[in-house]
Short mmCIF file of C-alpha atoms and ligand atoms in Angstrom, two decimals:
data_model
loop_
_atom_site.label_atom_id
_atom_site.label_comp_id
_atom_site.label_asym_id
_atom_site.label_seq_id
_atom_site.Cartn_x
_atom_site.Cartn_y
_atom_site.Cartn_z
CA UNK D 1355 22.27 17.19 7.84
CA UNK D 1356 18.84 18.25 7.98
CA UNK D 1357 17.03 16.23 10.91
CA UNK D 1358 13.99 14.35 10.14
CA UNK D 1359 10.93 16.73 10.62
CA UNK D 1360 7.55 15.50 12.23
CA UNK D 1361 5.10 17.79 11.96
CA UNK D 1362 1.98 17.44 14.10
CA UNK D 1363 -1.03 17.75 12.26
CA UNK D 1364 -3.76 20.85 12.71
CA UNK D 1365 -7.00 19.62 12.81
CA UNK D 1366 -8.91 20.23 10.75
CA UNK D 1367 -12.64 19.33 9.36
CA UNK D 1368 -11.31 15.45 8.99
CA UNK D 1369 -11.62 15.68 12.76
CA UNK D 1370 -15.35 15.65 12.31
CA UNK D 1371 -16.00 14.10 10.01
CA UNK D 1372 -14.21 10.94 9.10
CA UNK D 1373 -14.96 8.70 5.32
CA UNK D 1374 -16.16 6.30 7.91
CA UNK D 1375 -16.84 8.04 11.05
CA UNK D 1376 -19.71 10.79 9.79
CA UNK D 1377 -22.55 9.04 10.77
CA UNK D 1378 -24.73 12.13 9.74
CA UNK D 1379 -23.04 12.47 6.16
CA UNK D 1380 -22.25 9.59 3.70
CA UNK D 1381 -18.71 9.67 2.56
CA UNK D 1382 -18.48 9.41 -1.41
CA UNK D 1383 -14.68 8.11 -1.25
CA UNK D 1384 -14.28 4.37 -2.55
CA UNK D 1385 -17.42 3.49 -3.70
CA UNK D 1386 -17.53 2.41 -6.82
CA UNK D 1387 -19.70 4.32 -9.64
CA UNK D 1388 -22.55 1.92 -8.92
CA UNK D 1389 -22.45 2.42 -5.81
CA UNK D 1390 -22.22 6.21 -6.02
CA UNK D 1391 -25.62 6.42 -8.26
CA UNK D 1392 -27.62 4.89 -5.97
CA UNK D 1393 -26.39 7.52 -2.94
CA UNK D 1394 -27.13 9.90 -5.03
CA UNK D 1395 -30.73 8.17 -6.25
CA UNK D 1396 -31.59 7.92 -2.52
CA UNK D 1397 -30.91 11.78 -1.86
CA UNK D 1398 -33.58 12.29 -4.41
CA UNK D 1399 -31.41 12.98 -7.94
CA UNK D 1400 -33.67 11.60 -10.80
CA UNK D 1401 -32.99 8.63 -12.10
CA UNK D 1402 -32.19 10.59 -15.87
CA UNK D 1403 -29.72 12.74 -13.93
CA UNK D 1404 -27.63 10.13 -12.34
CA UNK D 1405 -25.03 9.29 -14.69
CA UNK D 1406 -24.19 12.97 -15.31
CA UNK D 1407 -23.82 13.77 -11.83
CA UNK D 1408 -21.57 10.96 -11.15
CA UNK D 1409 -19.33 11.79 -13.85
CA UNK D 1410 -19.31 15.33 -12.20
CA UNK D 1411 -18.93 14.25 -9.05
CA UNK D 1412 -16.22 11.52 -9.81
CA UNK D 1413 -14.37 14.26 -11.60
CA UNK D 1414 -14.63 16.43 -8.60
CA UNK D 1415 -12.96 13.70 -5.97
CA UNK D 1416 -10.63 11.94 -7.94
CA UNK D 1417 -9.63 14.38 -10.69
CA UNK D 1418 -9.72 17.91 -9.00
CA UNK D 1419 -8.95 16.51 -5.47
CA UNK D 1420 -12.00 18.71 -4.27
CA UNK D 1421 -12.92 18.38 -0.30
CA UNK D 1422 -16.36 19.93 0.09
CA UNK D 1423 -19.12 20.13 -1.87
CA UNK D 1424 -18.79 24.36 -2.03
CA UNK D 1425 -16.18 23.80 -4.38
CA UNK D 1426 -17.72 21.89 -6.86
CA UNK D 1427 -18.37 24.76 -9.27
CA UNK D 1428 -19.57 22.26 -11.91
CA UNK D 1429 -22.80 21.71 -9.91
CA UNK D 1430 -25.20 24.42 -9.69
CA UNK D 1431 -25.62 26.58 -6.07
CA UNK D 1432 -28.53 24.86 -4.90
CA UNK D 1433 -26.86 21.28 -6.01
CA UNK D 1434 -23.89 22.30 -4.00
CA UNK D 1435 -25.44 23.13 -1.04
CA UNK D 1436 -27.82 20.41 -1.07
CA UNK D 1437 -24.71 17.51 -1.80
CA UNK D 1438 -22.69 18.95 1.57
CA UNK D 1439 -25.63 18.35 3.86
CA UNK D 1440 -26.02 14.79 2.36
CA UNK D 1441 -22.58 13.64 1.36
CA UNK D 1442 -18.74 13.82 2.50
CA UNK D 1443 -15.87 14.28 0.54
CA UNK D 1444 -13.24 14.64 3.62
CA UNK D 1445 -10.03 12.45 4.73
CA UNK D 1446 -9.35 10.55 7.34
CA UNK D 1447 -7.44 12.82 10.47
CA UNK D 1448 -3.23 12.79 9.99
CA UNK D 1449 -1.85 12.55 13.36
CA UNK D 1450 1.56 13.27 11.91
CA UNK D 1451 3.14 13.59 8.84
CA UNK D 1452 7.30 13.09 9.17
CA UNK D 1453 9.86 13.21 6.21
CA UNK D 1454 12.83 12.06 5.86
CA UNK D 1455 16.41 13.41 5.54
CA UNK D 1456 16.22 11.65 1.90
CA UNK D 1457 12.08 13.02 1.09
CA UNK D 1458 10.78 9.94 2.05
CA UNK D 1459 7.41 10.83 3.91
CA UNK D 1460 5.31 8.79 6.02
CA UNK D 1461 2.13 9.91 6.99
CA UNK D 1462 -0.06 8.12 10.32
CA UNK D 1463 -3.72 8.68 9.57
CA UNK D 1464 -6.43 7.88 12.38
CA UNK D 1465 -9.54 5.65 10.78
CA UNK D 1466 -12.83 5.41 12.68
CA UNK D 1467 -13.04 3.09 15.12
CA UNK D 1468 -15.58 0.52 14.30
CA UNK D 1469 -15.51 -0.53 18.14
CA UNK D 1470 -16.24 2.69 20.66
CA UNK D 1471 -14.59 0.79 23.57
CA UNK D 1472 -11.28 0.47 21.66
CA UNK D 1473 -8.85 3.23 20.45
CA UNK D 1474 -8.91 4.24 17.17
CA UNK D 1475 -7.37 2.07 14.58
CA UNK D 1476 -4.12 4.09 12.95
CA UNK D 1477 -1.96 2.81 9.39
CA UNK D 1478 0.62 4.35 7.64
CA UNK D 1479 1.44 5.04 3.95
CA UNK D 1480 4.73 6.20 3.04
CA UNK D 1481 5.73 8.13 -0.28
CA UNK D 1482 9.38 7.47 -1.72
CA UNK D 1483 10.57 9.85 -4.75
CA UNK D 1484 12.97 7.98 -6.62
CA UNK D 1485 14.95 9.97 -10.11
CA UNK D 1486 12.70 8.00 -12.35
CA UNK D 1487 9.88 7.70 -10.52
CA UNK D 1488 7.46 8.57 -7.61
CA UNK D 1489 6.28 5.39 -5.55
CA UNK D 1490 3.25 5.81 -2.20
CA UNK D 1491 3.44 2.51 -0.39
CA UNK D 1492 -0.30 2.18 1.10
CA UNK D 1493 -1.34 -0.47 3.92
CA UNK D 1494 -4.41 -2.75 3.34
CA UNK D 1495 -4.82 -3.66 6.98
CA UNK D 1496 -4.41 -2.24 10.65
CA UNK D 1497 -1.69 -4.49 11.80
CA UNK D 1498 -1.23 -8.23 10.16
CA UNK D 1499 -2.71 -11.38 11.24
CA UNK D 1500 0.53 -13.43 9.83
CA UNK D 1501 3.49 -12.91 12.27
CA UNK D 1502 6.80 -12.75 9.58
CA UNK D 1503 8.78 -13.06 12.52
CA UNK D 1504 11.18 -10.05 10.88
CA UNK D 1505 8.45 -8.18 10.33
CA UNK D 1506 7.64 -5.17 12.43
CA UNK D 1507 3.75 -5.09 11.63
CA UNK D 1508 3.44 -8.68 12.30
CA UNK D 1509 3.74 -7.95 16.10
CA UNK D 1510 0.80 -5.64 16.36
CA UNK D 1511 -1.93 -6.56 17.95
CA UNK D 1512 -5.08 -5.16 16.30
CA UNK D 1513 -6.35 -5.91 13.06
CA UNK D 1514 -8.77 -5.33 11.12
CA UNK D 1515 -9.50 -4.65 7.68
CA UNK D 1516 -9.20 -1.37 5.51
CA UNK D 1517 -12.56 -0.29 3.69
CA UNK D 1518 -12.39 0.39 0.34
CA UNK D 1519 -12.55 4.47 1.02
CA UNK D 1520 -9.94 3.98 3.05
CA UNK D 1521 -7.50 2.43 0.89
CA UNK D 1522 -8.11 5.09 -1.84
CA UNK D 1523 -8.18 8.23 1.33
CA UNK D 1524 -3.92 7.43 1.39
CA UNK D 1525 -3.78 7.80 -2.31
CA UNK D 1526 -5.81 11.18 -1.73
CA UNK D 1527 -3.71 12.48 1.69
CA UNK D 1528 -0.53 11.93 -0.21
CA UNK D 1529 -1.84 13.70 -3.46
CA UNK D 1530 -3.39 16.55 -1.14
CA UNK D 1531 0.40 16.68 0.79
CA UNK D 1532 2.17 16.58 -2.44
CA UNK D 1533 -0.21 19.36 -4.15
CA UNK D 1534 -0.60 17.09 -6.68
CA UNK D 1535 -4.45 18.53 -7.83
CA UNK D 1536 -5.91 18.12 -10.61
CA UNK D 1537 -4.49 14.90 -11.67
CA UNK D 1538 -1.22 15.71 -14.15
CA UNK D 1539 -1.01 13.81 -17.64
CA UNK D 1540 2.85 13.99 -17.16
CA UNK D 1541 5.47 14.46 -14.16
CA UNK D 1542 4.19 13.13 -11.74
CA UNK D 1543 4.90 13.04 -8.20
CA UNK D 1544 3.21 9.38 -7.51
CA UNK D 1545 3.80 7.63 -10.63
CA UNK D 1546 3.22 3.71 -8.57
CA UNK D 1547 1.22 2.25 -5.96
CA UNK D 1548 2.47 -0.44 -4.02
CA UNK D 1549 0.34 -2.30 -1.70
CA UNK D 1550 3.55 -2.97 0.86
CA UNK D 1551 2.33 -1.25 3.55
CA UNK D 1552 0.68 -3.04 6.90
CA UNK D 1553 -1.30 -6.23 6.50
CA UNK D 1554 -1.56 -8.84 4.10
CA UNK D 1555 -3.60 -7.63 0.81
CA UNK D 1556 -5.00 -10.52 -0.28
CA UNK D 1557 -6.85 -11.10 3.30
CA UNK D 1558 -8.52 -7.87 2.49
CA UNK D 1559 -9.19 -9.11 -1.67
CA UNK D 1560 -12.82 -7.25 -2.36
CA UNK D 1561 -11.70 -3.71 -0.51
CA UNK D 1562 -8.24 -3.82 -2.33
CA UNK D 1563 -9.68 -4.53 -6.00
CA UNK D 1564 -12.89 -2.19 -5.51
CA UNK D 1565 -9.97 0.63 -4.67
CA UNK D 1566 -7.47 0.24 -7.31
CA UNK D 1567 -10.07 -0.04 -9.89
CA UNK D 1568 -10.54 4.04 -8.47
CA UNK D 1569 -7.26 4.52 -8.88
CA UNK D 1570 -6.80 2.89 -11.86
CA UNK D 1571 -9.56 4.96 -13.42
CA UNK D 1572 -8.84 7.16 -16.08
CA UNK D 1573 -11.07 9.70 -15.69
CA UNK D 1574 -9.67 10.28 -12.10
CA UNK D 1575 -6.42 9.12 -10.20
CA UNK D 1576 -5.64 7.57 -13.38
CA UNK D 1577 -2.63 5.71 -12.05
CA UNK D 1578 -2.28 2.42 -14.48
CA UNK D 1579 -2.38 -0.90 -13.14
CA UNK D 1580 0.89 -1.87 -14.68
CA UNK D 1581 2.45 0.68 -12.10
CA UNK D 1582 0.36 0.05 -9.00
CA UNK D 1583 1.90 -3.48 -7.23
CA UNK D 1584 0.58 -6.06 -5.09
CA UNK D 1585 2.58 -7.67 -2.44
CA UNK D 1586 1.95 -10.68 -0.46
CA UNK D 1587 3.10 -13.48 1.81
CA UNK D 1588 1.80 -16.23 -0.36
CA UNK D 1589 -1.89 -16.88 0.02
CA UNK D 1590 -2.32 -19.30 -2.42
CA UNK D 1591 -5.64 -19.43 -3.46
CA UNK D 1592 -6.36 -16.08 -4.04
CA UNK D 1593 -3.06 -15.40 -6.50
CA UNK D 1594 -5.08 -16.46 -10.35
CA UNK D 1595 -7.57 -13.47 -8.86
CA UNK D 1596 -5.21 -10.85 -8.71
CA UNK D 1597 -4.30 -11.77 -12.26
CA UNK D 1598 -7.96 -12.47 -13.55
CA UNK D 1599 -9.79 -9.73 -11.41
CA UNK D 1600 -7.75 -7.27 -10.58
CA UNK D 1601 -4.68 -7.23 -13.42
CA UNK D 1602 -2.38 -5.46 -11.09
CA UNK D 1603 1.15 -6.57 -11.34
CA UNK D 1604 2.09 -9.31 -8.19
CA UNK D 1605 5.01 -9.21 -6.11
CA UNK D 1606 5.48 -12.39 -4.01
CA UNK D 1607 7.54 -12.17 -0.23
CA UNK D 1608 9.90 -15.06 -0.64
CA UNK D 1609 13.02 -14.70 1.52
CA UNK D 1610 13.78 -18.59 1.53
CA UNK D 1611 14.73 -20.94 -0.74
CA UNK D 1612 13.44 -23.61 1.40
CA UNK D 1613 10.47 -24.81 3.45
CA UNK D 1614 12.19 -24.93 6.93
CA UNK D 1615 13.42 -21.70 6.77
CA UNK D 1616 10.37 -19.79 4.69
CA UNK D 1617 8.40 -21.82 7.62
CA UNK D 1618 10.18 -19.78 10.47
CA UNK D 1619 10.17 -16.54 8.24
CA UNK D 1620 6.92 -16.15 6.85
CA UNK D 1621 4.47 -18.67 9.16
CA UNK D 1622 1.74 -19.22 5.71
CA UNK D 1623 4.68 -21.32 4.55
CA UNK D 1624 3.22 -24.08 6.72
CA UNK D 1625 -0.36 -24.13 4.98
CA UNK D 1626 0.89 -22.87 1.78
CA UNK D 1627 4.46 -24.17 0.92
CA UNK D 1628 7.21 -23.23 -1.55
CA UNK D 1629 6.48 -25.84 -4.27
CA UNK D 1630 2.81 -24.60 -4.43
CA UNK D 1631 3.47 -21.20 -4.40
CA UNK D 1632 6.24 -21.24 -6.97
CA UNK D 1633 3.67 -22.86 -9.03
CA UNK D 1634 0.73 -20.00 -8.50
CA UNK D 1635 3.76 -18.19 -9.87
CA UNK D 1636 4.11 -20.02 -12.97
CA UNK D 1637 0.49 -20.17 -13.84
CA UNK D 1638 -0.08 -16.59 -12.74
CA UNK D 1639 -2.08 -15.35 -15.31
CA UNK D 1640 -0.79 -12.46 -17.65
CA UNK D 1641 2.68 -13.53 -16.12
CA UNK D 1642 5.04 -12.83 -19.22
CA UNK D 1643 8.99 -10.99 -19.73
CA UNK D 1644 7.20 -7.69 -20.48
CA UNK D 1645 4.79 -8.61 -17.20
CA UNK D 1646 7.20 -9.95 -14.02
CA UNK D 1647 6.51 -11.04 -11.03
CA UNK D 1648 8.53 -9.54 -8.37
CA UNK D 1649 10.41 -12.09 -5.35
CA UNK D 1650 11.30 -9.83 -2.81
CA UNK D 1651 14.21 -11.80 -0.39
CA UNK D 1652 14.76 -9.34 3.10
CA UNK D 1653 18.34 -10.49 3.92
CA UNK D 1654 18.83 -11.61 7.76
CA UNK D 1655 22.19 -12.18 8.69
CA UNK D 1656 22.93 -16.22 9.20
CA UNK D 1657 19.55 -16.81 8.24
CA UNK D 1658 18.99 -16.98 4.49
CA UNK D 1659 22.53 -14.94 3.17
CA UNK D 1660 24.34 -18.02 2.57
CA UNK D 1661 25.55 -18.01 -1.43
CA UNK D 1662 24.36 -21.40 -2.07
CA UNK D 1663 20.87 -19.49 -0.66
CA UNK D 1664 21.48 -17.60 -3.77
CA UNK D 1665 22.12 -20.39 -5.68
CA UNK D 1666 19.06 -21.97 -4.74
CA UNK D 1667 16.93 -19.02 -5.40
CA UNK D 1668 18.20 -18.75 -9.03
CA UNK D 1669 17.46 -22.37 -9.38
CA UNK D 1670 13.97 -21.99 -8.10
CA UNK D 1671 12.90 -19.48 -10.13
CA UNK D 1672 14.13 -20.37 -13.56
CA UNK D 1673 11.08 -20.34 -15.84
CA UNK D 1674 9.29 -17.29 -14.36
CA UNK D 1675 9.20 -14.56 -15.86
CA UNK D 1676 10.98 -12.56 -12.60
CA UNK D 1677 12.48 -9.43 -11.13
CA UNK D 1678 14.31 -10.20 -7.46
CA UNK D 1679 14.23 -7.58 -5.37
CA UNK D 1680 17.06 -7.83 -2.46
CA UNK D 1681 15.52 -6.07 0.44
CA UNK D 1682 18.46 -5.29 3.39
CA UNK D 1683 16.50 -5.74 6.84
CA UNK D 1684 15.52 -2.82 8.50
CA UNK D 1685 15.96 -3.15 12.11
CA UNK D 1686 13.07 -2.93 14.44
CA UNK D 1687 13.15 -2.36 18.64
CA UNK D 1688 13.44 -5.78 19.84
CA UNK D 1689 13.68 -7.08 16.44
CA UNK D 1690 15.42 -10.82 16.75
CA UNK D 1691 17.51 -10.44 13.27
CA UNK D 1692 20.65 -8.53 11.85
CA UNK D 1693 20.94 -6.80 8.47
CA UNK D 1694 23.10 -8.97 6.60
CA UNK D 1695 26.71 -7.81 5.63
CA UNK D 1696 27.14 -5.75 3.37
CA UNK D 1697 29.96 -7.68 1.59
CA UNK D 1698 27.97 -10.57 1.92
CA UNK D 1699 24.61 -9.00 0.43
CA UNK D 1700 27.06 -7.70 -2.74
CA UNK D 1701 28.17 -11.59 -3.15
CA UNK D 1702 24.63 -12.33 -2.88
CA UNK D 1703 23.88 -9.75 -5.80
CA UNK D 1704 26.51 -11.28 -7.95
CA UNK D 1705 25.14 -14.66 -8.40
CA UNK D 1706 21.72 -12.99 -8.82
CA UNK D 1707 22.86 -10.89 -11.24
CA UNK D 1708 25.10 -12.74 -13.37
CA UNK D 1709 21.83 -14.82 -13.75
CA UNK D 1710 20.75 -12.16 -15.34
CA UNK D 1711 18.35 -10.43 -13.00
CA UNK D 1712 19.57 -6.76 -13.12
CA UNK D 1713 20.15 -4.51 -9.81
CA UNK D 1714 18.19 -6.13 -7.28
CA UNK D 1715 19.29 -4.12 -4.12
CA UNK D 1716 16.71 -2.12 -3.16
CA UNK D 1717 18.27 0.85 -0.81
CA UNK D 1718 16.41 1.34 2.54
CA UNK D 1719 14.49 4.59 2.14
CA UNK D 1720 12.81 6.71 5.43
CA UNK D 1721 14.95 4.62 7.91
CA UNK D 1722 14.95 7.31 9.61
CA UNK D 1723 11.47 8.36 10.38
CA UNK D 1724 10.72 3.98 10.79
CA UNK D 1725 8.88 4.60 6.92
CA UNK D 1726 11.12 1.55 5.77
CA UNK D 1727 10.15 -1.89 4.35
CA UNK D 1728 8.66 -3.66 7.49
CA UNK D 1729 9.04 -0.95 10.29
CA UNK D 1730 5.33 0.20 10.03
CA UNK D 1731 3.81 -0.20 13.17
CA UNK D 1732 0.91 2.08 14.64
CA UNK D 1733 -0.74 2.55 17.96
CA UNK D 1734 1.12 3.10 21.16
CA UNK D 1735 4.63 1.90 19.67
CA UNK D 1736 4.66 4.96 17.45
CA UNK D 1737 5.54 7.57 20.14
CA UNK D 1738 8.58 5.28 21.21
CA UNK D 1739 9.00 4.34 17.37
CA UNK D 1740 8.85 8.34 16.69
CA UNK D 1741 11.66 8.84 19.70
CA UNK D 1742 14.14 6.64 17.90
CA UNK D 1743 13.96 8.51 14.62
CA UNK D 1744 14.69 12.50 16.40
N1 SAH T 3065 1.87 -8.49 3.98
C1 SAH T 3065 2.38 -8.13 2.14
C2 SAH T 3065 2.79 -6.99 1.77
C3 SAH T 3065 3.15 -5.94 3.06
S1 SAH T 3065 4.91 -6.27 3.53
C4 SAH T 3065 4.25 -9.18 2.60
O1 SAH T 3065 4.10 -9.60 3.72
O2 SAH T 3065 4.56 -9.21 1.10
C5 SAH T 3065 5.89 -5.51 2.21
C6 SAH T 3065 7.16 -6.21 1.92
O3 SAH T 3065 8.58 -5.52 3.35
C7 SAH T 3065 7.25 -7.73 2.11
O4 SAH T 3065 7.88 -7.68 1.32
C8 SAH T 3065 7.72 -7.93 3.72
O5 SAH T 3065 8.03 -9.40 3.54
C9 SAH T 3065 8.77 -6.96 3.38
N2 SAH T 3065 9.55 -6.67 4.88
C10 SAH T 3065 8.57 -6.87 5.98
N3 SAH T 3065 9.75 -6.71 7.13
C11 SAH T 3065 10.35 -6.00 6.84
C12 SAH T 3065 11.89 -5.61 7.17
N4 SAH T 3065 12.15 -5.25 8.86
N5 SAH T 3065 12.94 -4.98 6.40
C13 SAH T 3065 12.75 -5.25 5.28
N6 SAH T 3065 11.70 -6.16 4.18
C14 SAH T 3065 10.74 -5.95 5.27
FE1 SF4 T 3066 1.90 -9.32 7.36
FE2 SF4 T 3066 3.65 -8.90 5.18
FE3 SF4 T 3066 4.26 -8.09 7.97
FE4 SF4 T 3066 4.11 -10.96 6.90
S1 SF4 T 3066 5.67 -9.25 6.03
S2 SF4 T 3066 3.44 -9.75 9.22
S3 SF4 T 3066 2.38 -10.77 5.77
S4 SF4 T 3066 2.48 -7.17 6.72
#
């Protein structure tokens, strides 16, 4: 078996200029078309040309993946020089790229610091290749405020929302690494995006919405909203907006079938209890058998994995067009839980299967590089994590 690889990224131009870190030049990554137009006007582009220039630059960034105006050959030489002076197309710095023995890749990405006295925040993005798809799992926050007891990210102190540019940059970085430019029509490596990395995406609604609009734009990255899934721990007031305003698929981190257990595992349940959460799912705009809600259920030994739990789970979801994902618990250093025994997971899955839910157990991927669900955690702990991996 080959060892998981850890690649130290070579410092590149991104070192001097990250999307939000370059004070001299404005990063165009993550701007809406309208914002991009305004930025061009401010740089002196005549009103009449703005629409055309926006189209050219959009194509350069999101269809061709260019990182410098020098390469934007659809523009005249003078304009290229001028835009390069004003605007920045580089990505945030990649601190490390790790490749698992199973092909899963994880990038640790350093973001611009918003507080000069604090260390630069870092987030992780993970690419999971499968036979019929390739899923990119991206982060929405540095850390998470919600402290789910089984989740590594929840133990991280430093928390801030990612900007739309930082959200989109994770996709650009993955496309760069996989050599997936210009955006292919067919045979893509990245076919799906899941907001299942670090953070609670519904606590960063506006930026996530803007970034997913950019990701799904047909003249750029072109990833259909049917192939983008947002996972939430259950921030009820924002759930309907996911369907109404974002139009992406919804996943709910359920993990328990009664309030007592869910209060312990997913503490936001105390504020937004199960009954209300399931009602929000029943009323989710656009939900149908063709657009099912995914319910994630982490298997924790002796906590939520009894056969009664399985039966209650099926009963609870009755009437909601649903998919169920059983996730074997991924341990992390100091975790207070164990993963359920495999035989127990199989018995649990059988009950769920019999109720009509197909192949529900999610195989852990990238465990050797701490890239599996709930193992993501950046900053100082990283060094320990990579030692565990090697
Ligand atoms: N904050 C959002 C999205 C990120 S977590 C949410 O909670 O839904 C993505 C998924 O990984 C969630 O279902 C989460 O509950 C699950 N998860 C977290 N820690 C895990 C762990 N250690 N093992 C397996 N799954 C985990
Ligand atoms: Fe935050 Fe999701 Fe982890 Fe809970 S499971 S701590 S909501 S990232």
